[in-house]
Coordinates of C-alpha atoms and ligand atoms in Angstrom, one line a residue:
X1 CA 103.7 246.3 55.6
X2 CA 101.8 243.7 53.9
X3 CA 102.1 240.1 55.1
X4 CA 104.5 241.4 58.2
X5 CA 104.2 238.9 61.2
X6 CA 103.9 239.6 64.9
X7 CA 103.2 237.5 67.8
X8 CA 100.4 239.6 69.1
X9 CA 98.4 242.0 67.4
X10 CA 96.3 244.2 69.9
X11 CA 93.2 246.4 68.2
X12 CA 92.4 249.7 69.7
X13 CA 95.3 251.7 72.1
X14 CA 92.4 252.3 74.7
X15 CA 92.4 251.8 78.4
X16 CA 92.8 247.9 78.0
X17 CA 95.2 247.9 74.9
X18 CA 97.5 250.0 76.4
X19 CA 97.9 247.8 79.5
X20 CA 98.3 244.7 77.1
X21 CA 101.0 246.5 74.6
X22 CA 102.9 247.1 77.9
X23 CA 102.6 244.0 79.5
X24 CA 102.8 241.5 76.3
X25 CA 106.0 243.6 75.0
X26 CA 107.7 243.2 78.6
X27 CA 109.5 239.8 77.0
X28 CA 111.7 241.1 74.3
X29 CA 111.0 238.0 72.3
X30 CA 107.5 239.0 71.9
X31 CA 106.6 240.9 68.9
X32 CA 103.9 243.0 69.5
X33 CA 101.6 245.4 67.2
X34 CA 99.3 247.9 68.7
X35 CA 96.8 249.3 66.1
X36 CA 94.7 252.4 66.6
X37 CA 92.2 254.4 64.6
X38 CA 93.0 257.7 66.3
X39 CA 96.0 259.8 66.2
X40 CA 98.1 261.4 68.8
X41 CA 97.0 262.6 72.5
X42 CA 99.6 265.4 72.7
X43 CA 96.7 268.0 72.8
X44 CA 96.5 270.6 75.6
X45 CA 92.8 269.9 76.2
X46 CA 93.5 265.9 76.7
X47 CA 96.4 266.8 79.5
X48 CA 94.2 269.7 81.3
X49 CA 91.9 267.8 83.6
X50 CA 89.2 270.2 83.0
X51 CA 89.9 270.1 79.3
X52 CA 87.2 266.8 79.6
X53 CA 84.5 269.8 78.4
X54 CA 86.3 270.2 75.2
X55 CA 87.2 266.8 74.2
X56 CA 83.7 265.6 74.9
X57 CA 82.2 266.4 71.6
X58 CA 85.6 267.2 69.7
X59 CA 85.4 264.8 66.8
X60 CA 88.8 265.0 66.2
X61 CA 89.8 262.5 69.3
X62 CA 86.0 261.2 69.7
X63 CA 84.0 258.8 68.0
X64 CA 80.8 260.9 68.9
X65 CA 78.4 258.1 68.8
X66 CA 74.5 258.6 68.7
X67 CA 72.3 255.8 70.0
X68 CA 69.1 254.5 68.1
X69 CA 65.7 256.1 69.7
X70 CA 65.7 254.4 72.8
X71 CA 62.1 253.6 74.2
X72 CA 62.9 253.5 77.8
X73 CA 64.2 257.1 77.5
X74 CA 60.8 258.2 75.8
X75 CA 62.3 257.5 72.1
X76 CA 65.0 259.7 73.1
X77 CA 68.8 259.5 71.1
X78 CA 71.5 259.7 73.2
X79 CA 74.9 261.6 72.6
X80 CA 77.9 258.7 73.2
X81 CA 81.2 259.8 73.1
X82 CA 84.1 257.5 72.8
X83 CA 87.9 258.3 72.8
X84 CA 89.4 257.7 69.2
X85 CA 93.0 258.4 70.1
X86 CA 95.8 257.2 71.9
X87 CA 94.7 256.4 75.1
X88 CA 91.3 255.7 73.8
X89 CA 88.2 256.8 76.1
X90 CA 91.0 257.3 79.0
X91 CA 92.0 260.3 77.1
X92 CA 88.7 261.6 77.2
X93 CA 86.9 260.6 80.2
X94 CA 86.6 262.4 83.5
X95 CA 89.0 260.6 85.4
X96 CA 86.8 259.8 88.2
X97 CA 88.6 256.6 90.1
X98 CA 86.4 253.8 91.5
X99 CA 87.4 250.0 91.8
X100 CA 83.7 249.1 92.0
X101 CA 82.4 247.2 94.8
X102 CA 83.2 243.8 96.1
X103 CA 79.8 241.8 95.1
X104 CA 80.2 243.1 91.2
X105 CA 83.3 241.1 90.7
X106 CA 81.6 238.3 93.1
X107 CA 78.6 238.5 90.5
X108 CA 81.4 238.3 87.4
X109 CA 82.3 234.9 89.0
X110 CA 78.6 233.4 89.4
X111 CA 78.1 234.5 85.9
X112 CA 81.0 231.8 84.7
X113 CA 84.0 234.2 84.8
X114 CA 85.8 231.9 87.0
X115 CA 88.7 233.5 88.7
X116 CA 87.4 236.9 88.7
X117 CA 86.1 237.2 92.4
X118 CA 86.6 240.0 94.5
X119 CA 89.1 238.7 96.5
X120 CA 91.7 237.6 93.4
X121 CA 90.8 241.2 91.4
X122 CA 91.6 243.0 94.8
X123 CA 95.2 241.7 94.6
X124 CA 95.5 243.2 90.9
X125 CA 94.2 246.6 92.0
X126 CA 96.7 246.9 94.6
X127 CA 99.6 246.1 92.5
X128 CA 98.6 248.4 89.7
X129 CA 97.7 251.6 91.8
X130 CA 99.5 254.2 93.2
X131 CA 97.7 256.5 95.6
X132 CA 99.1 260.0 95.8
X133 CA 98.1 261.9 99.1
X134 CA 99.8 265.1 99.1
X135 CA 103.5 264.2 99.7
X136 CA 102.5 260.7 100.5
X137 CA 102.8 257.7 97.8
X138 CA 101.2 254.7 98.8
X139 CA 101.6 251.6 96.5
X140 CA 104.1 251.5 93.7
X141 CA 101.8 250.5 90.6
X142 CA 101.8 252.8 87.4
X143 CA 98.4 253.9 87.7
X144 CA 98.7 257.0 89.5
X145 CA 95.1 258.0 91.6
X146 CA 95.6 261.1 93.6
X147 CA 93.8 262.7 96.1
X148 CA 93.1 266.1 94.6
X149 CA 90.5 267.3 97.4
X150 CA 92.7 270.5 98.1
X151 CA 92.3 271.9 94.8
X152 CA 88.6 271.4 95.3
X153 CA 86.0 274.3 95.1
X154 CA 85.6 275.2 99.0
X155 CA 81.7 275.0 98.1
X156 CA 82.0 271.1 98.5
X157 CA 82.0 271.3 102.1
X158 CA 78.1 271.8 102.0
X159 CA 78.0 268.5 100.0
X160 CA 79.6 266.7 102.8
X161 CA 77.7 268.5 105.6
X162 CA 74.5 267.2 103.8
X163 CA 75.7 263.8 103.1
X164 CA 76.2 263.5 107.1
X165 CA 72.6 265.1 107.6
X166 CA 71.4 262.0 105.3
X167 CA 73.1 259.6 107.3
X168 CA 75.8 258.9 105.0
X169 CA 79.1 258.2 105.8
X170 CA 82.1 260.5 104.5
X171 CA 85.0 258.3 103.7
X172 CA 88.3 259.2 102.8
X173 CA 88.9 256.7 100.0
X174 CA 86.0 254.4 98.7
X175 CA 88.8 252.3 96.8
X176 CA 90.3 251.0 100.2
X177 CA 89.0 249.7 103.4
X178 CA 85.5 251.8 103.1
X179 CA 82.9 250.6 100.3
X180 CA 80.1 253.0 101.1
X181 CA 79.2 256.8 101.7
X182 CA 80.5 260.1 99.5
X183 CA 83.9 261.0 99.6
X184 CA 86.4 263.8 97.4
X185 CA 86.8 262.2 94.3
X186 CA 89.9 260.4 93.8
X187 CA 91.2 260.8 90.0
X188 CA 93.6 259.5 87.7
X189 CA 95.2 262.8 87.6
X190 CA 99.2 263.2 88.4
X191 CA 100.5 267.0 89.1
X192 CA 97.7 268.5 88.0
X193 CA 97.6 266.7 84.3
X194 CA 95.4 263.9 83.2
X195 CA 97.0 260.2 83.8
X196 CA 95.8 258.1 80.9
X197 CA 96.3 254.4 80.3
X198 CA 98.7 255.8 77.3
X199 CA 100.8 257.7 80.1
X200 CA 100.6 254.8 82.8
X201 CA 101.3 252.1 80.4
X202 CA 101.7 252.8 76.5
X203 CA 104.3 255.6 77.1
X204 CA 106.5 253.8 79.3
X205 CA 106.7 250.5 76.8
X206 CA 107.2 252.7 73.3
X207 CA 111.0 252.8 73.1
X208 CA 111.1 248.9 73.3
X209 CA 112.0 247.9 69.8
X210 CA 109.6 244.6 69.9
X211 CA 106.5 247.0 70.4
X212 CA 105.1 248.6 67.1
X213 CA 102.4 251.1 67.3
X214 CA 100.4 252.2 64.2
X215 CA 97.9 255.4 64.7
X216 CA 95.6 256.4 62.4
X217 CA 94.8 253.0 61.1
X218 CA 91.2 251.7 61.1
X219 CA 91.0 247.7 61.5
X220 CA 88.3 246.4 59.1
X221 CA 88.0 242.9 59.9
X222 CA 90.1 240.2 61.0
X223 CA 91.5 237.5 59.1
X224 CA 90.2 234.2 60.1
X225 CA 91.6 230.7 58.6
X226 CA 90.7 227.4 59.7
X227 CA 88.8 228.7 62.8
X228 CA 91.8 230.2 64.2
X229 CA 92.5 234.6 63.7
X230 CA 95.6 234.6 61.9
X231 CA 95.6 238.5 61.3
X232 CA 93.9 241.6 60.7
X233 CA 93.0 243.7 57.8
X234 CA 93.3 247.7 58.1
X235 CA 93.3 250.9 56.3
X236 CA 95.7 253.3 56.7
X237 CA 96.0 256.6 54.7
X238 CA 93.8 254.9 52.2
X239 CA 95.6 251.8 51.6
X240 CA 94.5 248.6 52.8
X241 CA 96.9 246.2 54.7
X242 CA 97.2 243.0 56.3
X243 CA 99.2 241.9 59.1
X244 CA 99.5 238.5 60.8
X245 CA 99.7 237.1 64.0
X246 CA 101.4 233.8 65.0
X247 CA 100.4 233.9 68.5
X248 CA 96.9 235.6 69.1
X249 CA 94.7 238.7 67.7
X250 CA 93.5 240.6 70.9
X251 CA 90.4 242.9 70.2
X252 CA 90.6 246.1 72.7
X253 CA 88.7 248.4 70.4
X254 CA 85.9 249.0 73.5
X255 CA 82.4 247.9 74.0
X256 CA 80.9 249.4 70.6
X257 CA 83.7 248.5 68.2
X258 CA 85.1 245.3 69.3
X259 CA 81.5 243.5 68.8
X260 CA 81.6 245.6 65.6
X261 CA 84.7 244.1 64.1
X262 CA 83.7 240.5 65.2
X263 CA 80.4 241.2 63.4
X264 CA 82.4 242.5 60.2
X265 CA 84.7 239.4 60.3
X266 CA 81.5 237.0 60.0
X267 CA 81.8 236.0 63.9
X268 CA 78.5 236.8 65.3
X269 CA 74.3 235.8 65.2
X270 CA 74.0 234.1 61.8
X271 CA 70.7 235.9 60.9
X272 CA 72.5 239.3 61.4
X273 CA 75.4 238.3 59.5
X274 CA 73.5 237.1 56.7
X275 CA 71.5 239.9 56.4
X276 CA 74.4 242.0 55.5
X277 CA 75.5 239.2 53.1
X278 CA 78.8 238.6 55.5
X279 CA 79.6 235.0 55.3
X280 CA 78.6 233.4 58.7
X281 CA 82.5 231.8 60.0
X282 CA 81.4 231.3 63.6
X283 CA 77.6 231.7 64.4
X284 CA 78.1 233.1 68.0
X285 CA 74.5 235.0 69.2
X286 CA 75.6 236.8 72.0
X287 CA 78.0 239.0 70.3
X288 CA 77.0 242.6 70.6
X289 CA 74.3 241.6 73.0
X290 CA 74.2 242.2 76.5
X291 CA 74.8 245.8 76.4
X292 CA 75.1 247.7 79.9
X293 CA 75.4 250.9 80.7
X294 CA 75.0 253.8 83.8
X295 CA 72.3 256.4 83.4
X296 CA 72.0 259.4 85.7
X297 CA 69.9 262.3 86.1
X298 CA 71.2 265.6 87.3
X299 CA 69.1 268.2 88.7
X300 CA 70.6 272.2 88.9
X301 CA 70.5 274.7 91.6
X302 CA 71.2 278.4 91.9
X303 CA 73.5 278.9 94.7
X304 CA 73.3 281.9 97.2
X305 CA 77.4 281.3 97.2
X306 CA 80.3 281.1 94.7
X307 CA 80.5 278.1 93.1
X308 CA 82.9 277.1 90.1
X309 CA 80.6 279.4 87.6
X310 CA 81.9 282.3 89.1
X311 CA 85.1 281.8 87.7
X312 CA 84.3 279.4 84.6
X313 CA 81.0 281.2 83.7
X314 CA 82.7 284.1 82.2
X315 CA 85.4 285.1 79.8
X316 CA 87.7 286.7 82.2
X317 CA 87.7 284.1 84.8
X318 CA 88.2 281.2 82.2
X319 CA 91.3 283.4 81.1
X320 CA 93.0 283.8 84.7
X321 CA 92.2 280.2 85.3
X322 CA 93.7 279.2 82.1
X323 CA 96.8 281.4 83.1
X324 CA 97.0 280.1 86.6
X325 CA 97.1 276.9 85.1
X326 CA 99.9 277.3 83.0
X327 CA 102.1 279.0 85.4
X328 CA 101.5 276.7 88.3
X329 CA 99.3 273.5 86.8
X330 CA 96.9 274.5 89.8
X331 CA 93.3 275.9 90.5
X332 CA 90.0 274.9 88.8
X333 CA 91.7 273.6 85.3
X334 CA 93.3 271.0 87.5
X335 CA 90.4 269.1 89.3
X336 CA 88.0 267.1 87.3
X337 CA 84.4 268.3 87.7
X338 CA 82.8 265.8 89.6
X339 CA 84.2 266.5 92.8
X340 CA 82.2 264.4 95.4
X341 CA 81.0 260.9 94.6
X342 CA 80.4 257.8 96.2
X343 CA 78.0 254.8 96.6
X344 CA 74.8 254.9 98.8
X345 CA 72.0 252.9 99.8
X346 CA 68.4 253.6 98.0
X347 CA 66.8 251.7 101.3
X348 CA 68.5 251.0 104.6
X349 CA 67.3 247.0 104.3
X350 CA 69.6 246.8 101.2
X351 CA 72.8 244.6 101.8
X352 CA 74.8 246.5 99.6
X353 CA 75.0 250.2 97.7
X354 CA 72.9 250.4 94.7
X355 CA 73.2 254.3 93.8
X356 CA 76.1 256.3 93.0
X357 CA 75.6 260.3 93.7
X358 CA 77.4 263.1 92.4
X359 CA 77.4 266.6 93.6
X360 CA 79.4 269.2 91.5
X361 CA 80.3 272.8 92.5
X362 CA 79.0 273.9 89.1
X363 CA 76.0 274.0 87.0
X364 CA 75.9 273.7 83.1
X365 CA 74.0 272.7 80.2
X366 CA 74.9 269.7 78.2
X367 CA 73.6 270.2 74.6
X368 CA 72.0 267.4 72.3
X369 CA 75.5 267.7 70.1
X370 CA 77.3 267.2 73.3
X371 CA 78.7 270.7 73.4
X372 CA 79.1 271.9 77.2
X373 CA 78.0 275.5 78.2
X374 CA 78.9 276.7 81.8
X375 CA 75.9 279.0 83.6
X376 CA 77.4 282.5 84.3
X377 CA 75.4 282.4 87.6
X378 CA 76.7 280.6 90.7
X379 CA 75.1 277.0 90.8
X380 CA 75.8 273.2 91.3
X381 CA 74.1 269.9 90.8
X382 CA 73.2 266.9 92.6
X383 CA 73.2 263.8 90.4
X384 CA 72.0 260.0 91.0
X385 CA 72.9 256.9 89.2
X386 CA 71.7 253.4 89.7
X387 CA 74.7 251.5 90.0
X388 CA 73.7 248.0 88.8
X389 CA 71.2 248.2 86.0
X390 CA 69.6 244.9 85.0
X391 CA 68.8 246.1 81.5
X392 CA 70.4 245.1 78.4
X393 CA 70.8 246.4 75.1
X394 CA 73.3 245.7 71.9
X395 CA 75.1 246.9 69.2
X396 CA 74.7 245.4 65.9
X397 CA 76.4 246.6 62.5
X398 CA 74.4 249.0 60.2
X399 CA 76.6 247.8 57.2
X400 CA 79.4 246.0 56.3
X401 CA 81.3 249.3 56.0
X402 CA 83.7 249.4 58.7
X403 CA 83.5 253.2 58.7
X404 CA 79.8 253.4 59.3
X405 CA 78.9 253.7 63.0
X406 CA 77.1 250.3 64.2
X407 CA 73.7 250.7 65.6
X408 CA 73.6 250.9 69.5
X409 CA 70.6 250.1 71.4
X410 CA 70.6 251.0 75.0
X411 CA 67.3 249.6 75.8
X412 CA 67.4 251.3 79.0
X413 CA 64.7 250.9 81.9
X414 CA 63.5 247.6 80.3
X415 CA 63.1 246.2 83.6
X416 CA 60.9 246.6 86.4
X417 CA 63.7 246.4 89.0
X418 CA 65.7 249.5 87.0
X419 CA 62.6 251.6 87.0
X420 CA 62.0 250.9 90.9
X421 CA 65.7 252.0 91.5
X422 CA 65.3 254.9 89.5
X423 CA 62.3 255.9 91.8
X424 CA 64.0 255.1 94.8
X425 CA 67.1 257.2 93.6
X426 CA 65.2 259.8 92.7
X427 CA 63.7 260.0 96.2
X428 CA 67.2 260.4 97.7
X429 CA 67.8 263.0 95.4
X430 CA 64.8 265.0 96.6
X431 CA 65.6 264.3 100.4
X432 CA 69.6 265.2 99.6
X433 CA 68.2 268.8 98.1
X434 CA 66.2 269.2 101.5
X435 CA 68.8 268.9 104.0
X436 CA 69.6 272.1 105.9
X437 CA 73.1 272.2 104.5
X438 CA 71.7 272.1 100.7
X439 CA 68.7 274.4 101.5
X440 CA 71.1 277.0 102.9
X441 CA 72.9 277.3 99.9
X442 CA 70.0 277.1 97.5
X443 CA 68.9 280.6 95.9
X444 CA 66.4 278.7 93.6
X445 CA 65.7 275.0 91.9
X446 CA 66.2 275.1 88.2
X447 CA 63.0 273.5 86.4
X448 CA 62.2 270.9 86.3
X449 CA 61.9 271.1 90.3
X450 CA 61.3 267.6 91.6
X451 CA 60.8 268.3 95.0
X452 CA 57.2 267.7 95.0
X453 CA 57.3 264.7 92.6
X454 CA 55.4 261.8 93.0
X455 CA 56.8 258.2 92.0
X456 CA 55.1 258.2 88.5
X457 CA 56.6 261.7 87.6
X458 CA 60.3 260.9 89.0
X459 CA 60.3 258.0 86.9
X460 CA 58.8 260.1 84.0
X461 CA 61.5 263.1 84.5
X462 CA 64.4 260.4 84.5
X463 CA 62.8 259.1 81.3
X464 CA 62.7 262.4 79.9
X465 CA 66.3 264.0 81.2
X466 CA 68.3 261.0 82.2
X467 CA 71.5 260.6 80.3
X468 CA 74.7 258.2 79.8
X469 CA 77.5 258.1 82.2
X470 CA 79.7 256.8 79.3
X471 CA 80.3 253.3 80.8
X472 CA 78.7 251.2 78.1
X473 CA 80.0 247.4 78.5
X474 CA 79.3 243.4 78.4
X475 CA 78.9 243.3 74.5
X476 CA 81.2 240.5 74.3
X477 CA 80.6 239.1 78.0
X478 CA 82.6 236.4 79.6
X479 CA 80.5 233.6 80.8
X480 CA 79.9 229.7 80.6
X481 CA 79.7 229.0 77.2
X482 CA 78.6 230.3 73.8
X483 CA 74.5 230.2 74.9
X484 CA 75.0 232.8 77.3
X485 CA 78.0 234.6 76.4
X486 CA 81.1 235.2 73.9
X487 CA 84.0 234.5 76.2
X488 CA 85.3 232.1 78.5
X489 CA 87.0 233.2 81.8
X490 CA 90.3 233.5 80.1
X491 CA 88.6 236.1 77.6
X492 CA 89.1 233.7 74.6
X493 CA 86.1 234.1 72.1
X494 CA 84.2 230.6 72.3
X495 CA 84.8 228.4 69.5
X496 CA 87.6 230.3 67.9
X497 CA 91.5 229.8 68.0
X498 CA 94.1 232.7 68.8
X499 CA 91.3 235.3 69.3
X500 CA 90.6 237.1 72.8
X501 CA 88.4 240.0 73.5
X502 CA 90.1 242.2 76.3
X503 CA 88.3 245.6 77.2
X504 CA 85.0 246.8 78.7
X505 CA 82.8 244.4 76.4
X506 CA 84.3 241.4 78.4
X507 CA 82.6 242.5 81.9
X508 CA 79.5 239.9 82.5
X509 CA 77.7 242.8 84.2
X510 CA 78.8 246.7 84.4
X511 CA 80.3 247.3 88.0
X512 CA 78.9 249.6 90.5
X513 CA 80.9 253.0 89.9
X514 CA 82.6 254.2 86.8
X515 CA 84.5 251.6 84.5
X516 CA 88.1 252.8 83.5
X517 CA 89.8 251.3 86.7
X518 CA 87.9 247.8 86.3
X519 CA 88.8 248.1 82.6
X520 CA 92.5 248.3 83.4
X521 CA 92.3 245.8 86.4
X522 CA 90.7 243.2 83.6
X523 CA 93.5 244.0 80.9
X524 CA 96.4 243.4 83.7
X525 CA 94.6 240.0 84.6
X526 CA 94.0 239.2 81.1
X527 CA 97.9 240.0 80.1
X528 CA 98.8 237.4 82.8
X529 CA 96.5 235.0 81.4
X530 CA 97.7 235.3 78.0
X531 CA 101.4 235.0 78.8
X532 CA 100.6 231.6 80.9
X533 CA 99.0 230.3 77.5
X534 CA 101.8 231.4 75.5
Ligands
FAD1 C1 83.2 261.2 78.3 C2 83.9 260.0 79.0 C3 83.9 259.9 80.5 C4 84.0 259.0 81.4 N1 84.3 259.2 82.5 C5 84.8 258.3 83.3 C6 85.4 258.5 84.5 O1 85.3 259.9 85.1 N2 85.7 257.6 85.1 C7 85.9 256.1 84.5 O2 86.3 255.1 85.4 N3 85.4 255.8 83.5 C8 85.0 256.9 82.6 N4 84.7 256.8 81.5 C9 84.5 255.4 81.0 C10 85.9 255.0 80.8 O3 86.9 255.8 80.2 C11 85.9 253.7 79.8 O4 85.1 252.6 80.4 C12 87.2 252.9 79.3 O5 88.3 253.8 78.8 C13 87.0 251.5 78.4 O6 88.2 251.2 77.9 P1 88.3 250.2 76.9 O7 89.8 249.8 76.5 O8 87.1 249.2 76.8 O9 87.8 251.2 75.6 P2 88.7 252.4 75.0 O10 89.3 253.1 76.4 O11 87.4 253.3 74.6 O12 89.4 252.1 73.9 C14 89.2 251.5 72.7 C15 90.1 252.1 71.6 O13 90.1 251.1 70.1 C16 90.2 252.1 69.3 N5 89.2 251.8 68.3 C17 88.0 251.3 68.1 N6 87.7 250.6 66.9 C18 88.7 250.7 66.3 C19 89.1 250.3 65.0 N7 88.3 249.6 64.1 N8 90.6 250.1 64.4 C20 91.4 250.6 65.3 N9 91.3 251.2 66.5 C21 89.9 251.1 67.2 C22 89.2 253.4 69.9 O14 89.9 254.6 68.9 C23 90.0 253.6 71.6 O15 91.1 254.1 71.2 C24 84.3 258.0 80.7 C25 84.4 257.7 79.4 C26 83.7 258.8 78.5 C27 83.8 258.7 77.0

């Protein structure tokens, strides 16, 4: 394959890369190459919505990163799963679908991403989505977002009653007119199966003769000639290959690997590159900086009523659920675990929601290795996640070996504002657990019981126990210029020709909710910009 030429080379077949592969190959004159490090997504546990618990720590489809010790989490290292498979993280994620809130995107524009305000991106979302509510279908886009409420465990009704007691809106769909409250979570599920970016965008395009997909190929670095991305170097089956791009190379390798590939290619902070004896082709200080993520803390409760634990916490129940799923594509395995969620305000004087709440009708333990164990006794969890953290970490190469995981320093809770939001969010959790609806179904509060904790203890509980919600972003963010960012508002790398980054690393700030939808939206708009510039 040495020296073959394409118009566009896309690195990474994840949420963003699948969209680009589809949109850029619509024109049969464009020769498009998509290169993915992982293999096929034709796996049972990828297709089954609740199979998320199995792929969570499956190294066959997962980069399974560990962060550096994080001072804000009392020195803990965290397990960060990322999809290494066709579909990327959209093939292993929890399928919760939220667009984000209007101010998230207005803030993108304020940060320098001109043309990404809510009014503009809302139209992209509307064209992208197809909402399925039972027999009703709204919208004709390829991204199926289903109301899976009918398949949820009846226990979730308690969460909605508790929400009303808290004075929170119970919304039908937070991806429409309503922007606040809890709802039965909408999910990227279609007919009881995961609907990944590969399903929505890549699969329909693979029959095109002008699109080539190469999987199990690790991109090692970009080929840069005279300030232009001329191609990429990748390794497939132990053999190194070089492919050339006449128009553009687009990095869609995700928020951890896109900055890693730039740095390995000599584009990044000069001091870092020099420390690894990499020739500095372009000193771009912000590559890898600006990392944002969502952190959440879960509190667990034993229940007085049956929950999903009664089914999935024992071998017989799991077997019956499996048989039911195989025969009907229904039942507990067909619905993602985050069943009730939404946006709320930690104090009434705030203009916008600042906390995402999750209520799951099941309790489980996630071990440090990422393995998930379901409790045998009925239980549930209540969880809060500050929506718009201000702390920023970084991703830096650890060595010149492209196989070596980069160093991830989340730098969590490094601002006073974030610590204050954690305390206010934890107070909400205390109040939610005290509602009569939740007390009525609580047999016991599992340790640590936060019900009587003061502010300091709540913050300490968060530092000791909070975990990632798997939304790393912003490591190659859009902005004004090379002093504050990596990309311009058309996602072009500052100071380079023929090179863009299109994935969650391009977010100027993390959005308030789950990040798969915003990434797919971003890639859809990016494809328009790339084609305009062609
Ligand atoms: C466990 C988990 C649960 C999540 N739950 C949700 C949820 O419920 N709802 C939600 O909205 N979001 C969720 N997310 C987040 C969401 O899935 C991501 O934000 C989104 O998929 C990011 O898309 P991306 O295109 O930036 O990166 P990815 O989808 O991660 O794609 C990057 C791709 O690039 C490939 N790649 C990387 N390096 C190289 C290389 N050197 N050479 C070749 N290929 C390479 C990777 O293998 C991968 O396929 C979750 C994520 C995880 C991991």
